[in-house]
Amino acid sequence: MNDSAVLHYPPASPTETADYMQWKLRFHADAWDVAEDLSLGLDRLVVVDTRSAAHYAQGHVPGAISLPHREMTAERCAQLDRSKVYVTYCDGIGCNGSTKGAYKLAALGFLVKEMLGGLDFWKRDGHPLATGTQPGTMRRQVVGMACAC
């Protein structure tokens, strides 16, 4: 009898684990990586705040556009550049607005990743917020020494 709760279900092979972890990373980005890319001014990414316009104005990721998931329709998204990768976020792990937004954008044919932990993790990592209705920018802002993960 196996007395380990962890090992009750044996681990996958190293190859299976590597394949799964690579697969998982295709769907998510973390706040630190998003901040680094935004600070470099990479134009392949569009960060999308999926919360309400009022919440966006109170504080958002610098450079993010406001596109509430409730307003994501084919008509509203028609002007978006299909060559970009869209990174959605919301308040944090207790909110599924980023998941709903990622789903809607993907269903409309866009390349999408979801930012893990949303604005909660963004702030936890010490990144700045922009306020108001304009995106602002992270370009040339120092992200920090290194991610702790």
PDB file of C-alpha atoms in Angstrom:
ATOM      1  CA  MET A   1       0.000   0.000   0.000  1.00  0.00           C
ATOM      2  CA  ASN A   2       1.274   3.462  -0.937  1.00  0.00           C
ATOM      3  CA  ASP A   3       1.342   5.748   2.102  1.00  0.00           C
ATOM      4  CA  SER A   4       2.128   8.920   0.106  1.00  0.00           C
ATOM      5  CA  ALA A   5      -0.743  11.201  -0.859  1.00  0.00           C
ATOM      6  CA  VAL A   6       1.518  12.847  -3.453  1.00  0.00           C
ATOM      7  CA  LEU A   7       2.642   9.580  -5.012  1.00  0.00           C
ATOM      8  CA  HIS A   8      -0.744   7.854  -4.871  1.00  0.00           C
ATOM      9  CA  TYR A   9      -0.904   8.786  -8.559  1.00  0.00           C
ATOM     10  CA  PRO A  10       2.569   8.214  -9.997  1.00  0.00           C
ATOM     11  CA  PRO A  11       4.295  11.067 -11.820  1.00  0.00           C
ATOM     12  CA  ALA A  12       4.347  11.197 -15.577  1.00  0.00           C
ATOM     13  CA  SER A  13       7.532  10.415 -17.444  1.00  0.00           C
ATOM     14  CA  PRO A  14       9.979  13.308 -17.894  1.00  0.00           C
ATOM     15  CA  THR A  15       9.050  13.508 -21.579  1.00  0.00           C
ATOM     16  CA  GLU A  16       5.310  13.623 -20.792  1.00  0.00           C
ATOM     17  CA  THR A  17       5.901  16.277 -18.138  1.00  0.00           C
ATOM     18  CA  ALA A  18       8.026  18.430 -20.459  1.00  0.00           C
ATOM     19  CA  ASP A  19       5.412  18.153 -23.217  1.00  0.00           C
ATOM     20  CA  TYR A  20       2.597  19.077 -20.834  1.00  0.00           C
ATOM     21  CA  MET A  21       4.464  22.040 -19.311  1.00  0.00           C
ATOM     22  CA  GLN A  22       5.295  23.375 -22.774  1.00  0.00           C
ATOM     23  CA  TRP A  23       1.646  22.972 -23.759  1.00  0.00           C
ATOM     24  CA  LYS A  24       0.536  24.804 -20.609  1.00  0.00           C
ATOM     25  CA  LEU A  25       2.920  27.732 -21.234  1.00  0.00           C
ATOM     26  CA  ARG A  26       1.300  28.295 -24.637  1.00  0.00           C
ATOM     27  CA  PHE A  27      -1.837  29.529 -22.857  1.00  0.00           C
ATOM     28  CA  HIS A  28      -0.448  31.721 -20.090  1.00  0.00           C
ATOM     29  CA  ALA A  29       2.038  34.499 -19.401  1.00  0.00           C
ATOM     30  CA  ASP A  30       3.017  35.882 -16.037  1.00  0.00           C
ATOM     31  CA  ALA A  31       3.009  39.529 -15.004  1.00  0.00           C
ATOM     32  CA  TRP A  32       6.793  39.707 -14.906  1.00  0.00           C
ATOM     33  CA  ASP A  33       7.217  38.523 -18.491  1.00  0.00           C
ATOM     34  CA  VAL A  34       4.462  40.868 -19.694  1.00  0.00           C
ATOM     35  CA  ALA A  35       6.160  43.804 -17.916  1.00  0.00           C
ATOM     36  CA  GLU A  36       9.517  42.959 -19.498  1.00  0.00           C
ATOM     37  CA  ASP A  37       8.037  42.820 -22.995  1.00  0.00           C
ATOM     38  CA  LEU A  38       6.104  46.062 -22.487  1.00  0.00           C
ATOM     39  CA  SER A  39       9.196  47.841 -21.152  1.00  0.00           C
ATOM     40  CA  LEU A  40      11.075  46.812 -24.304  1.00  0.00           C
ATOM     41  CA  GLY A  41       8.283  48.206 -26.467  1.00  0.00           C
ATOM     42  CA  LEU A  42       7.676  44.904 -28.255  1.00  0.00           C
ATOM     43  CA  ASP A  43       4.861  45.507 -30.690  1.00  0.00           C
ATOM     44  CA  ARG A  44       3.844  41.877 -31.218  1.00  0.00           C
ATOM     45  CA  LEU A  45       1.757  41.944 -28.035  1.00  0.00           C
ATOM     46  CA  VAL A  46      -1.415  43.816 -27.141  1.00  0.00           C
ATOM     47  CA  VAL A  47      -2.320  43.706 -23.471  1.00  0.00           C
ATOM     48  CA  VAL A  48      -6.079  43.776 -22.918  1.00  0.00           C
ATOM     49  CA  ASP A  49      -7.779  44.867 -19.706  1.00  0.00           C
ATOM     50  CA  THR A  50     -11.016  42.883 -19.760  1.00  0.00           C
ATOM     51  CA  ARG A  51     -12.582  44.718 -16.799  1.00  0.00           C
ATOM     52  CA  SER A  52     -15.088  47.552 -17.022  1.00  0.00           C
ATOM     53  CA  ALA A  53     -14.000  50.939 -18.359  1.00  0.00           C
ATOM     54  CA  ALA A  54     -14.464  52.403 -14.863  1.00  0.00           C
ATOM     55  CA  HIS A  55     -12.078  49.872 -13.311  1.00  0.00           C
ATOM     56  CA  TYR A  56      -9.603  50.444 -16.146  1.00  0.00           C
ATOM     57  CA  ALA A  57      -9.623  54.196 -15.451  1.00  0.00           C
ATOM     58  CA  GLN A  58      -8.909  53.580 -11.746  1.00  0.00           C
ATOM     59  CA  GLY A  59      -5.707  51.705 -12.572  1.00  0.00           C
ATOM     60  CA  HIS A  60      -4.430  49.424 -15.324  1.00  0.00           C
ATOM     61  CA  VAL A  61      -1.294  47.882 -16.777  1.00  0.00           C
ATOM     62  CA  PRO A  62       0.555  50.688 -18.590  1.00  0.00           C
ATOM     63  CA  GLY A  63       0.096  50.165 -22.314  1.00  0.00           C
ATOM     64  CA  ALA A  64      -3.006  47.993 -21.944  1.00  0.00           C
ATOM     65  CA  ILE A  65      -6.101  48.743 -23.966  1.00  0.00           C
ATOM     66  CA  SER A  66      -9.540  48.697 -22.398  1.00  0.00           C
ATOM     67  CA  LEU A  67     -11.768  46.066 -23.972  1.00  0.00           C
ATOM     68  CA  PRO A  68     -14.242  44.718 -21.411  1.00  0.00           C
ATOM     69  CA  HIS A  69     -15.061  41.068 -22.015  1.00  0.00           C
ATOM     70  CA  ARG A  70     -18.785  41.902 -21.923  1.00  0.00           C
ATOM     71  CA  GLU A  71     -18.276  44.149 -24.961  1.00  0.00           C
ATOM     72  CA  MET A  72     -16.205  41.750 -27.075  1.00  0.00           C
ATOM     73  CA  THR A  73     -18.178  41.232 -30.245  1.00  0.00           C
ATOM     74  CA  ALA A  74     -17.117  40.615 -33.825  1.00  0.00           C
ATOM     75  CA  GLU A  75     -18.018  44.220 -34.633  1.00  0.00           C
ATOM     76  CA  ARG A  76     -16.104  45.683 -31.678  1.00  0.00           C
ATOM     77  CA  CYS A  77     -13.031  43.554 -32.385  1.00  0.00           C
ATOM     78  CA  ALA A  78     -13.031  44.068 -36.169  1.00  0.00           C
ATOM     79  CA  GLN A  79     -10.355  46.785 -35.950  1.00  0.00           C
ATOM     80  CA  LEU A  80      -7.934  44.613 -33.945  1.00  0.00           C
ATOM     81  CA  ASP A  81      -4.761  43.453 -35.702  1.00  0.00           C
ATOM     82  CA  ARG A  82      -4.906  39.694 -36.255  1.00  0.00           C
ATOM     83  CA  SER A  83      -1.111  39.471 -36.533  1.00  0.00           C
ATOM     84  CA  LYS A  84      -0.698  40.376 -32.837  1.00  0.00           C
ATOM     85  CA  VAL A  85      -0.902  38.202 -29.735  1.00  0.00           C
ATOM     86  CA  TYR A  86      -3.457  39.463 -27.224  1.00  0.00           C
ATOM     87  CA  VAL A  87      -2.717  39.039 -23.514  1.00  0.00           C
ATOM     88  CA  THR A  88      -5.838  39.338 -21.382  1.00  0.00           C
ATOM     89  CA  TYR A  89      -6.031  40.174 -17.697  1.00  0.00           C
ATOM     90  CA  CYS A  90      -8.585  41.122 -15.048  1.00  0.00           C
ATOM     91  CA  ASP A  91      -8.447  41.746 -11.278  1.00  0.00           C
ATOM     92  CA  GLY A  92      -6.791  38.496 -10.315  1.00  0.00           C
ATOM     93  CA  ILE A  93      -7.287  34.882  -9.390  1.00  0.00           C
ATOM     94  CA  GLY A  94     -10.761  35.513  -7.960  1.00  0.00           C
ATOM     95  CA  CYS A  95     -11.956  36.953 -11.276  1.00  0.00           C
ATOM     96  CA  ASN A  96     -12.546  35.129 -14.547  1.00  0.00           C
ATOM     97  CA  GLY A  97     -12.899  38.168 -16.817  1.00  0.00           C
ATOM     98  CA  SER A  98      -9.527  37.442 -18.414  1.00  0.00           C
ATOM     99  CA  THR A  99     -10.587  33.872 -19.144  1.00  0.00           C
ATOM    100  CA  LYS A 100     -13.874  35.052 -20.654  1.00  0.00           C
ATOM    101  CA  GLY A 101     -12.000  37.650 -22.719  1.00  0.00           C
ATOM    102  CA  ALA A 102      -9.401  35.128 -23.896  1.00  0.00           C
ATOM    103  CA  TYR A 103     -12.174  32.733 -24.858  1.00  0.00           C
ATOM    104  CA  LYS A 104     -14.088  35.387 -26.804  1.00  0.00           C
ATOM    105  CA  LEU A 105     -10.998  36.653 -28.635  1.00  0.00           C
ATOM    106  CA  ALA A 106      -9.894  33.118 -29.510  1.00  0.00           C
ATOM    107  CA  ALA A 107     -13.410  32.294 -30.724  1.00  0.00           C
ATOM    108  CA  LEU A 108     -13.126  35.335 -32.999  1.00  0.00           C
ATOM    109  CA  GLY A 109      -9.864  33.969 -34.432  1.00  0.00           C
ATOM    110  CA  PHE A 110      -7.236  35.916 -32.452  1.00  0.00           C
ATOM    111  CA  LEU A 111      -4.038  34.542 -30.895  1.00  0.00           C
ATOM    112  CA  VAL A 112      -4.427  34.877 -27.126  1.00  0.00           C
ATOM    113  CA  LYS A 113      -2.662  34.258 -23.836  1.00  0.00           C
ATOM    114  CA  GLU A 114      -3.991  34.924 -20.352  1.00  0.00           C
ATOM    115  CA  MET A 115      -1.873  36.793 -17.787  1.00  0.00           C
ATOM    116  CA  LEU A 116      -1.727  34.717 -14.620  1.00  0.00           C
ATOM    117  CA  GLY A 117      -2.867  36.465 -11.453  1.00  0.00           C
ATOM    118  CA  GLY A 118      -4.125  39.550 -13.264  1.00  0.00           C
ATOM    119  CA  LEU A 119      -3.724  42.963 -11.729  1.00  0.00           C
ATOM    120  CA  ASP A 120      -3.208  41.424  -8.268  1.00  0.00           C
ATOM    121  CA  PHE A 121       0.006  39.700  -9.353  1.00  0.00           C
ATOM    122  CA  TRP A 122       1.034  42.738 -11.430  1.00  0.00           C
ATOM    123  CA  LYS A 123       0.932  44.906  -8.298  1.00  0.00           C
ATOM    124  CA  ARG A 124       2.463  42.173  -6.137  1.00  0.00           C
ATOM    125  CA  ASP A 125       5.476  42.179  -8.453  1.00  0.00           C
ATOM    126  CA  GLY A 126       5.830  45.937  -7.877  1.00  0.00           C
ATOM    127  CA  HIS A 127       4.934  47.087 -11.387  1.00  0.00           C
ATOM    128  CA  PRO A 128       3.396  50.540 -11.877  1.00  0.00           C
ATOM    129  CA  LEU A 129      -0.185  51.329 -12.795  1.00  0.00           C
ATOM    130  CA  ALA A 130      -1.489  53.839 -15.296  1.00  0.00           C
ATOM    131  CA  THR A 131      -4.700  55.687 -14.517  1.00  0.00           C
ATOM    132  CA  GLY A 132      -7.319  57.389 -16.638  1.00  0.00           C
ATOM    133  CA  THR A 133      -8.737  56.435 -19.997  1.00  0.00           C
ATOM    134  CA  GLN A 134      -5.451  56.430 -21.958  1.00  0.00           C
ATOM    135  CA  PRO A 135      -3.244  53.315 -22.110  1.00  0.00           C
ATOM    136  CA  GLY A 136      -0.023  54.966 -20.964  1.00  0.00           C
ATOM    137  CA  THR A 137       3.241  53.135 -21.526  1.00  0.00           C
ATOM    138  CA  MET A 138       5.740  50.811 -19.876  1.00  0.00           C
ATOM    139  CA  ARG A 139       8.332  51.577 -22.554  1.00  0.00           C
ATOM    140  CA  ARG A 140      11.802  52.077 -21.101  1.00  0.00           C
ATOM    141  CA  GLN A 141      10.625  51.566 -17.523  1.00  0.00           C
ATOM    142  CA  VAL A 142      12.969  49.460 -15.451  1.00  0.00           C
ATOM    143  CA  VAL A 143      11.295  46.190 -14.602  1.00  0.00           C
ATOM    144  CA  GLY A 144      13.704  45.259 -11.832  1.00  0.00           C
ATOM    145  CA  MET A 145      16.619  43.019 -11.168  1.00  0.00           C
ATOM    146  CA  ALA A 146      15.004  39.636 -11.730  1.00  0.00           C
ATOM    147  CA  CYS A 147      11.827  37.738 -11.247  1.00  0.00           C
ATOM    148  CA  ALA A 148      11.726  35.769  -8.019  1.00  0.00           C
ATOM    149  CA  CYS A 149      10.299  32.713  -9.777  1.00  0.00           C
TER     150      CYS A 149
END
